[in-house]
Coordinates of C-alpha atoms and ligand atoms in Angstrom, one line a residue:
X299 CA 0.0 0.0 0.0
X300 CA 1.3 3.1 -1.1
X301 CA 1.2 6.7 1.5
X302 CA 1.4 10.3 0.6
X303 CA 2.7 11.9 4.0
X304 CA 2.2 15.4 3.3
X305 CA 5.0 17.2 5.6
X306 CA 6.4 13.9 6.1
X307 CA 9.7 15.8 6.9
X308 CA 8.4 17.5 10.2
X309 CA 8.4 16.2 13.8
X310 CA 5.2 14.1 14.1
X311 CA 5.1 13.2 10.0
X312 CA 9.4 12.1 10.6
X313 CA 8.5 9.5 13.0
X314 CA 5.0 8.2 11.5
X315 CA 7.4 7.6 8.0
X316 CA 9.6 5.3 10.6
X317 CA 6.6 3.4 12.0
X318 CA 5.3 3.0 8.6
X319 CA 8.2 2.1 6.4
X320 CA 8.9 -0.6 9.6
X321 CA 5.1 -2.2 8.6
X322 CA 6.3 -2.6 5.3
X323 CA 3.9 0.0 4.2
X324 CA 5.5 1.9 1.1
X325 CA 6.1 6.0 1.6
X326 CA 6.1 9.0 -1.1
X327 CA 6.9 11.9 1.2
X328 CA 6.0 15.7 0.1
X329 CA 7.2 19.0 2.1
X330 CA 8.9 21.8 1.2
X331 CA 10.9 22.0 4.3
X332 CA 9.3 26.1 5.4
X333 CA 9.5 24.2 8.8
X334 CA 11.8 21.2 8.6
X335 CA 15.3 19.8 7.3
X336 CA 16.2 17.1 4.3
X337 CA 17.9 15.8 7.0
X338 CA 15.3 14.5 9.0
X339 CA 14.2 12.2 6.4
X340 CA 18.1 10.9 5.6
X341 CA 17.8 9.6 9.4
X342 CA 14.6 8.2 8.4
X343 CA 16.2 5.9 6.0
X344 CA 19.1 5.5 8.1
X345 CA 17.0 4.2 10.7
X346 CA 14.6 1.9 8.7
X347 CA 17.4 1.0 5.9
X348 CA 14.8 2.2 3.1
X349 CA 14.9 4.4 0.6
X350 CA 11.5 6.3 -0.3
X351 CA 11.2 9.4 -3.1
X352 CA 10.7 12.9 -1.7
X353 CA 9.3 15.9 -3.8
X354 CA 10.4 19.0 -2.4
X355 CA 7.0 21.1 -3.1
X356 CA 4.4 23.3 -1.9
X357 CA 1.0 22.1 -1.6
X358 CA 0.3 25.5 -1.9
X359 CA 1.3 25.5 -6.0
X360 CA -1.1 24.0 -7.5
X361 CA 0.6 22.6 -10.8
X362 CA 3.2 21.4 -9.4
X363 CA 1.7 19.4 -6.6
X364 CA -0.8 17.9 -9.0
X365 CA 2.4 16.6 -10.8
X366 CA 2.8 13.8 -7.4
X367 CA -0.5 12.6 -8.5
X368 CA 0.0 12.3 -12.2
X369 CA 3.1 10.6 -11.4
X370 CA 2.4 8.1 -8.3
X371 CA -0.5 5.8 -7.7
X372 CA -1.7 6.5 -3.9
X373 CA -3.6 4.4 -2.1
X374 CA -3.9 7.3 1.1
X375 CA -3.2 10.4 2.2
X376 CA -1.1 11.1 6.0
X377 CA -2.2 15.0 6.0
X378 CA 0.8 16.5 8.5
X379 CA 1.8 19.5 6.1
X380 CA 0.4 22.9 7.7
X381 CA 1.9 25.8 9.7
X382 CA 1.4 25.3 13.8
X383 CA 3.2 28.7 15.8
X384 CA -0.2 30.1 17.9
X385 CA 1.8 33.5 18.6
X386 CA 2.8 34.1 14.8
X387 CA -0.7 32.3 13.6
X388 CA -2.1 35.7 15.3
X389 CA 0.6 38.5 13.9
X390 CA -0.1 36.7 10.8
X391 CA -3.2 35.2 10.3
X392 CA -3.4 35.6 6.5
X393 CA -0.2 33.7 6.2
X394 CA -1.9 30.7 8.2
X395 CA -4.9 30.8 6.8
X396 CA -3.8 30.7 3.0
X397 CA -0.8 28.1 3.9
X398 CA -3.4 25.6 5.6
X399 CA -6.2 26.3 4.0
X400 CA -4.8 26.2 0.5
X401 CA -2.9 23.2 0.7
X402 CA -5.8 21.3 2.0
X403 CA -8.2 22.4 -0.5
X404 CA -5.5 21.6 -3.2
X405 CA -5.2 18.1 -1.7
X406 CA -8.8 16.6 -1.2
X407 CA -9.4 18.3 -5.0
X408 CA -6.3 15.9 -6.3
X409 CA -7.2 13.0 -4.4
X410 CA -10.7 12.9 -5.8
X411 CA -9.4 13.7 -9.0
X412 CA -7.5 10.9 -8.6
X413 CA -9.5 8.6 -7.0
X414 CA -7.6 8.3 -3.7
X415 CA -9.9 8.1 -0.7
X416 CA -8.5 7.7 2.4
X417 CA -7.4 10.6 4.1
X418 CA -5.6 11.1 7.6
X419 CA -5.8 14.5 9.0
X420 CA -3.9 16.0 11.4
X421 CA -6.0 18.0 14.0
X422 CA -5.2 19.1 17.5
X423 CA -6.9 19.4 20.8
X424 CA -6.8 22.5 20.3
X425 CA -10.3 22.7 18.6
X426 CA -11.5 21.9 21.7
X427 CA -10.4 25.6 23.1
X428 CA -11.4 26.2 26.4
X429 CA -12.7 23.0 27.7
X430 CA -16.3 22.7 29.1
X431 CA -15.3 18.8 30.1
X432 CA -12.6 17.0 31.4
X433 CA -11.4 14.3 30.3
X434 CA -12.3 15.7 26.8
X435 CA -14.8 13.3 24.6
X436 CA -14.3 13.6 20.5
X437 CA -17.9 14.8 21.4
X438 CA -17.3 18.0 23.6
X439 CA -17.9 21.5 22.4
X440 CA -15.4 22.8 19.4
X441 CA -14.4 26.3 19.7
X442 CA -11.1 27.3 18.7
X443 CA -9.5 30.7 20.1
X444 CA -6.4 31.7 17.5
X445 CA -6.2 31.5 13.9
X446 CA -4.4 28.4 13.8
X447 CA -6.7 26.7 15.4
X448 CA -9.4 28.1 13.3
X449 CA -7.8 26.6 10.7
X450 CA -7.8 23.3 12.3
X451 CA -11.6 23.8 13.1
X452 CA -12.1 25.0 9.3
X453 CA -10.4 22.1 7.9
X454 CA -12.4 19.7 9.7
X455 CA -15.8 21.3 8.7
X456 CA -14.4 21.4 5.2
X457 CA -13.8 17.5 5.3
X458 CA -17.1 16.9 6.6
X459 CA -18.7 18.5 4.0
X460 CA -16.9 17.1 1.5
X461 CA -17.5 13.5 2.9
X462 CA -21.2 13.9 2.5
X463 CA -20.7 14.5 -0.9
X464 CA -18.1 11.7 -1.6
X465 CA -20.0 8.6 -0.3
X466 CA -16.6 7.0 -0.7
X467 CA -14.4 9.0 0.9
X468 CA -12.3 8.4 4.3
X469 CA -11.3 10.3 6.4
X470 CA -10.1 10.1 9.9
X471 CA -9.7 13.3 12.2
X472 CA -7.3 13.1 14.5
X473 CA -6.7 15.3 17.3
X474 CA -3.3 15.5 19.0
X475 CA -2.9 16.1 22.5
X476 CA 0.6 17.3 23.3
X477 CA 3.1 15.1 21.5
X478 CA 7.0 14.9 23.0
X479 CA 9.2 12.8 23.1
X480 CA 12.0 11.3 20.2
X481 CA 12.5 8.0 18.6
X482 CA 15.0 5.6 20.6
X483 CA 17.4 5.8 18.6
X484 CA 17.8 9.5 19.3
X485 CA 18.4 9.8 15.4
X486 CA 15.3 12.2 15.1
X487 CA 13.0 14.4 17.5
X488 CA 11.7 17.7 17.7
X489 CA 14.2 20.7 16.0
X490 CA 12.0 23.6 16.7
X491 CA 13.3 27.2 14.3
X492 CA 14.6 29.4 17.2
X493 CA 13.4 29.9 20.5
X494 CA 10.8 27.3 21.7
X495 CA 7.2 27.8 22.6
X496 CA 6.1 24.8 23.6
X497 CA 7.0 23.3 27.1
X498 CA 9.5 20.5 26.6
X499 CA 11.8 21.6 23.9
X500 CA 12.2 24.6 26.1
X501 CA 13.0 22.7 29.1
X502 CA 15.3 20.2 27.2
X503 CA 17.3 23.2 25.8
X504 CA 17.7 25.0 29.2
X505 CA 18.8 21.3 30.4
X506 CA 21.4 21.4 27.5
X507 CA 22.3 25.0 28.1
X508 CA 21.4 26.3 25.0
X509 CA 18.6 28.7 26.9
X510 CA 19.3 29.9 30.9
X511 CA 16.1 29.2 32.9
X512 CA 12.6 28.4 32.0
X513 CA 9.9 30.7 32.8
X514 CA 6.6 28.5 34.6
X515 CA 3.7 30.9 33.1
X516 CA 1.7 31.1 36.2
X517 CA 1.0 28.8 39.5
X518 CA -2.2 30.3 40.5
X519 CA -4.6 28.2 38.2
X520 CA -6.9 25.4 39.7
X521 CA -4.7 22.5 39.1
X522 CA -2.9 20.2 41.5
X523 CA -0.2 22.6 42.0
X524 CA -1.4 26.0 40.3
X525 CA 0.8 25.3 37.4
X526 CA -1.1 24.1 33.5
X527 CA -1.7 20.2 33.1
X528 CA -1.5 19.4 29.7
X529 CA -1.5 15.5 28.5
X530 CA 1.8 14.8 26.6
X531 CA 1.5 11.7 24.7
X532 CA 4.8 10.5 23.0
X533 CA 5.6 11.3 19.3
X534 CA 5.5 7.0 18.9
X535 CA 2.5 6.5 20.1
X536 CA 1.1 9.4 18.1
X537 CA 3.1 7.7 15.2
X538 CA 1.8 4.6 15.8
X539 CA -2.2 5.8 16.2
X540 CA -1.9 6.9 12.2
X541 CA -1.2 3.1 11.1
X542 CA -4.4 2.2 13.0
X543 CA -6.3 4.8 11.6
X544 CA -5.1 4.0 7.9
X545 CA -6.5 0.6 9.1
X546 CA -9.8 1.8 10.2
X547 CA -10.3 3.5 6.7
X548 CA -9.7 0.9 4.7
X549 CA -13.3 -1.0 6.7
X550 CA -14.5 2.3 4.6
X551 CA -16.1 4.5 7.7
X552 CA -16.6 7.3 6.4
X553 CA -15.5 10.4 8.6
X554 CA -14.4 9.7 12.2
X555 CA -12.7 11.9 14.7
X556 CA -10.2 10.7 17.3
X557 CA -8.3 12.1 20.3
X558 CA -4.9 10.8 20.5
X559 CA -4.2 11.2 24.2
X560 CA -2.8 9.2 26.9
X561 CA -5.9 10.8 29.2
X562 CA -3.5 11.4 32.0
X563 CA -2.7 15.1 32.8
X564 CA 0.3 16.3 34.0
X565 CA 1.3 19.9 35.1
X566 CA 4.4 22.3 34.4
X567 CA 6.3 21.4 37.8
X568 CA 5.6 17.7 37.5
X569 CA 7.2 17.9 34.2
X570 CA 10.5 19.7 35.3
X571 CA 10.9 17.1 38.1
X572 CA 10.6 14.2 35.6
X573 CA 13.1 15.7 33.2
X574 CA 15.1 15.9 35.9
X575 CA 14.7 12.5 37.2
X576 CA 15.7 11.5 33.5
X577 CA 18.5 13.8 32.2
X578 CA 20.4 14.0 36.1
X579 CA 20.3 18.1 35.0
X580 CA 18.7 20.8 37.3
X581 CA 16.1 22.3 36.1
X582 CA 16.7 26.0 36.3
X583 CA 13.0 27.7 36.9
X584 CA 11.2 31.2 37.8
X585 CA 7.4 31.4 38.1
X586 CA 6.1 34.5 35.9
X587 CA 2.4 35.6 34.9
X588 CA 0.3 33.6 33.0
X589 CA 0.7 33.2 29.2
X590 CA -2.0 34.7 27.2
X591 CA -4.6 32.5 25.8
X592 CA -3.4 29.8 27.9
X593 CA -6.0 27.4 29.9
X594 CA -5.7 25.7 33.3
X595 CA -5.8 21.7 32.0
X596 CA -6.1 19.9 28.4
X597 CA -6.2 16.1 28.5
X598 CA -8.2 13.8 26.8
X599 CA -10.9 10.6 26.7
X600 CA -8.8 8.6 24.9
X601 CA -11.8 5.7 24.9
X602 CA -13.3 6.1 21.9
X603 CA -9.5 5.2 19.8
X604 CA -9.1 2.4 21.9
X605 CA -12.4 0.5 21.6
X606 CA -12.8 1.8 17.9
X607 CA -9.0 2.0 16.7
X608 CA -7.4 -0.5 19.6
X609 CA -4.9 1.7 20.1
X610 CA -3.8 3.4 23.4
X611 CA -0.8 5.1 24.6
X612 CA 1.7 2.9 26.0
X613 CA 5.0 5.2 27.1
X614 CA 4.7 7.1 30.4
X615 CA 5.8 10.9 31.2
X616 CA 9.8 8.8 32.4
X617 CA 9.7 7.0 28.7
X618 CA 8.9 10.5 27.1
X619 CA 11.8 12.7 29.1
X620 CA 14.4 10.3 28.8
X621 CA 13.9 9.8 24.8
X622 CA 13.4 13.9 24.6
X623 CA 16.4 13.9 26.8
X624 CA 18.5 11.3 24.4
X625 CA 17.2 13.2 21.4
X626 CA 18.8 16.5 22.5
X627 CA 22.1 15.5 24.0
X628 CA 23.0 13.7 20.9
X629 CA 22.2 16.8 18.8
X630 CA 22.5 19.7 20.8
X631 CA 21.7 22.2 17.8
X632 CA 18.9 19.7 16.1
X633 CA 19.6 18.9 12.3
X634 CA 22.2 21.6 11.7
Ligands
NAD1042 P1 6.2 20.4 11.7 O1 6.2 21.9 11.5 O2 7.4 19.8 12.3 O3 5.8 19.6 10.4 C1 5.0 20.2 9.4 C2 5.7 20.0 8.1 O4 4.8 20.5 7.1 C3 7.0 20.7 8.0 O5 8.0 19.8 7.6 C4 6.8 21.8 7.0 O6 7.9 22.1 6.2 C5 5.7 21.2 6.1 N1 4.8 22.2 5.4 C6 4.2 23.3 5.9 N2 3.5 23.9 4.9 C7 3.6 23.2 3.8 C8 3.2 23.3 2.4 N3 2.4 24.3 2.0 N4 3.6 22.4 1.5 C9 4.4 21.4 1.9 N5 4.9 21.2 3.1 C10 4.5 22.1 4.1 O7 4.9 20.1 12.7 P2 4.6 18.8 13.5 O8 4.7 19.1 14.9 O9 5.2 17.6 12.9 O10 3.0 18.8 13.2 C11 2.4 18.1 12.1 C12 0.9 18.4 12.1 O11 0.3 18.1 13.3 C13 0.6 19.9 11.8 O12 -0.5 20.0 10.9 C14 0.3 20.4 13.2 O13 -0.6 21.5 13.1 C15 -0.4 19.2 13.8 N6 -0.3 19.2 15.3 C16 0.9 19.4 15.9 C17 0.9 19.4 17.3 C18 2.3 19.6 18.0 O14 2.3 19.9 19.1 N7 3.4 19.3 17.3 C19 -0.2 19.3 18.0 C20 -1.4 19.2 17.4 C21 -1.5 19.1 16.0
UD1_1043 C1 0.4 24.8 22.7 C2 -0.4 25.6 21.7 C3 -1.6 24.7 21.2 C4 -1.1 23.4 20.6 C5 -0.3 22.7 21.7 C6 0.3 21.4 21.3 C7 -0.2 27.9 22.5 C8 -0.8 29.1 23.1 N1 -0.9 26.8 22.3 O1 -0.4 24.6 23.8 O2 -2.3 25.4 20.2 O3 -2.2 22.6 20.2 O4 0.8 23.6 22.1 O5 1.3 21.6 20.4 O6 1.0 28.0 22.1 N2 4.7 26.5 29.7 C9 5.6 27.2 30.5 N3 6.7 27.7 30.1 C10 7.1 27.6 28.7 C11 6.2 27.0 27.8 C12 5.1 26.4 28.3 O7 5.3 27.3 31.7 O8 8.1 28.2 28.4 C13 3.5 25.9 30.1 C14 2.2 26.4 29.5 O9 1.7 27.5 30.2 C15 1.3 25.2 29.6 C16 2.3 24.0 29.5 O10 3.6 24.5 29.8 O11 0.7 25.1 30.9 C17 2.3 23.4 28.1 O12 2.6 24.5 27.1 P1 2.9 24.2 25.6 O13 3.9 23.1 25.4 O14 3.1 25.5 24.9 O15 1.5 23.5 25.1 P2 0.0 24.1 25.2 O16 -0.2 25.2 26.1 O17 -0.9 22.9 25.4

């Protein structure tokens, strides 16, 4: 069986082209590295010892990402590609919304075109905004607070439509929780472009002393010590969820929507003291205010993917710092 992974190259699509290639499953992989390095997929084939083509295109020009279609038979679609910063998704929304948007609507046009009609897209929790419930259910309230995640919400309401139309098309929406964590080999992980946002890449760098001290933003929220409790699921599990849901679509479901979650919650301070645990490295921290936009706790229901999908998270917050850990001392300055 034969897989487009649209921005294969990146984090999340890097280790789902490991996890696939190792089911035998064959790989075309498009990107055109805005947010990732050609070097993340060499380490792919170093790690899997197979060789895959790579078209170095935007999804966003039209002619030339037809081109992939005229020229490859596809089976399904692993829909990764897409731009993710929150804080530059809201200096520059246009930027988000034509990168995301376009490239989507490109993609489901080629694929029925084409006749390919199973598609895997990548959503995020983040739909979810503010969270009415807790665990989350796939069926809780979707309100998304920032343009990227209106272009998650968008994108999903855009596949819905177009699968009432297309009787035959698949498509399963998944929706990520926080995804850490590196492959074992430490040969890939997350290389984020300049000074981190998100929680653990910032901590792993201020453990490898690229960046002096983490800031906690805020310890005054309702959580089991004041800090945020997010659910951080590890980037192979999250891998591993996309070859059960390629699985589910070939049954020929129609849409279904996932969280891919571990369901456990775990706060800001929690997560410094396991990094410590598995790195040996002092954490070096200050509490400041709140980040804007931010919520108290995110974590899933994972139930519904592991009765419908049988799949559930099986590495714990130790498995996902010491690989995160492995993934950063062995390349201190990511691909470069
Ligand atoms: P990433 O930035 O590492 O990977 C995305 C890849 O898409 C990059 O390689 C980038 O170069 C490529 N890309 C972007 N626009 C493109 C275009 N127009 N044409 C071709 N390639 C393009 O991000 P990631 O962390 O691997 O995330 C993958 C997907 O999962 C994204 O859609 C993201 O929004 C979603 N997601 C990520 C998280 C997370 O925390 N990492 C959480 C929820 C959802
Ligand atoms: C971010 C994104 C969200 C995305 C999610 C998963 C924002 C506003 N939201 O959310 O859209 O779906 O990542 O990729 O960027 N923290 C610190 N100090 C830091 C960084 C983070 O204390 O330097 C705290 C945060 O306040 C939060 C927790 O750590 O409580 C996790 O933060 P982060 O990794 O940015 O993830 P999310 O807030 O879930």
């Amino acid at each position: 069986m034969k897989i487009l992974v649209t921005g294969g190259a990146g984090y999340i699509g890097s280790h789902t082209c490991v996890e696939l290639l190792n089911k035998d499953y064959e790989i075309i992989v498009v990107d055109n590295f805005s947010n990732s390095k050609m070097e993340s997929l060499n380490r792919v084939k170093e790690i899997t010892n197979k060789d895959f083509k790579i078209y170095n295109v935007d999804m966003c020009d039209y002619e030339n990402f037809e081109k992939i279609f005229i020229n490859e038979k596809i089976d399904g679609v692993i829909h990764f590609a897409g731009l993710k910063a929150v804080g530059e998704s809201v200096s520059i929304p246009l930027k988000y919304y034509q990168n995301n948007l376009i490239s989507t609507l490109n993609l489901i046009e080629f694929m029925k075109k084409y006749n390919v009609n199973n598609l895997v897209f990548s959503s995020s929790a983040t739909v979810y905004g503010d969270p009415e419930i807790i665990p989350i259910p796939e069926t809780a309230k979707l309100n998304a607070t920032n343009p990227y995640g209106r272009t998650k919400l968008m994108i999903e309401e855009i596949l819905r439509d177009f699968c009432v139309a297309n009787k035959d098309f698949n498509v399963a929406l998944l929706r990520y929780f926080n995804p850490i964590g590196a492959h074992k080999s430490g040969k890939i992980g997350e290389d984020p472009n300049g000074i981190p946002n998100n929680l653990l890449p910032y901590i792993s760098q201020v453990a490898v002393g690229k960046l002096k001290k983490l800031r906690v933003f805020g310890n005054d929220y309702d959580t089991v010590d004041g800090t945020g409790v997010r659910d951080y699921i590890h980037v192979v599990d999250l891998a591993l969820g996309h070859i059960k849901a390629i699985e589910k679509l070939l049954t020929n479901p129609g849409l279904v929507t996932y969280n891919l979650g571990t369901g456990n919650g775990t706060s800001v301070l929690e997560m410094i003291k396991a990094f410590e645990k598995a790195s040996g490295v002092k954490i070096n921290y200050e509490i400041v205010d709140r980040r804007p936009g931010d919520i108290a706790s995110c974590y899933a229901d994972p139930t519904k993917a592991k009765s419908e999908l049988n799949w559930e998270a099986k590495y714990n917050i130790d498995d996902m710092c010491i690989d995160t850990w492995n993934w950063q001392k062995n390349n201190p300055n990511g691909y470069n």
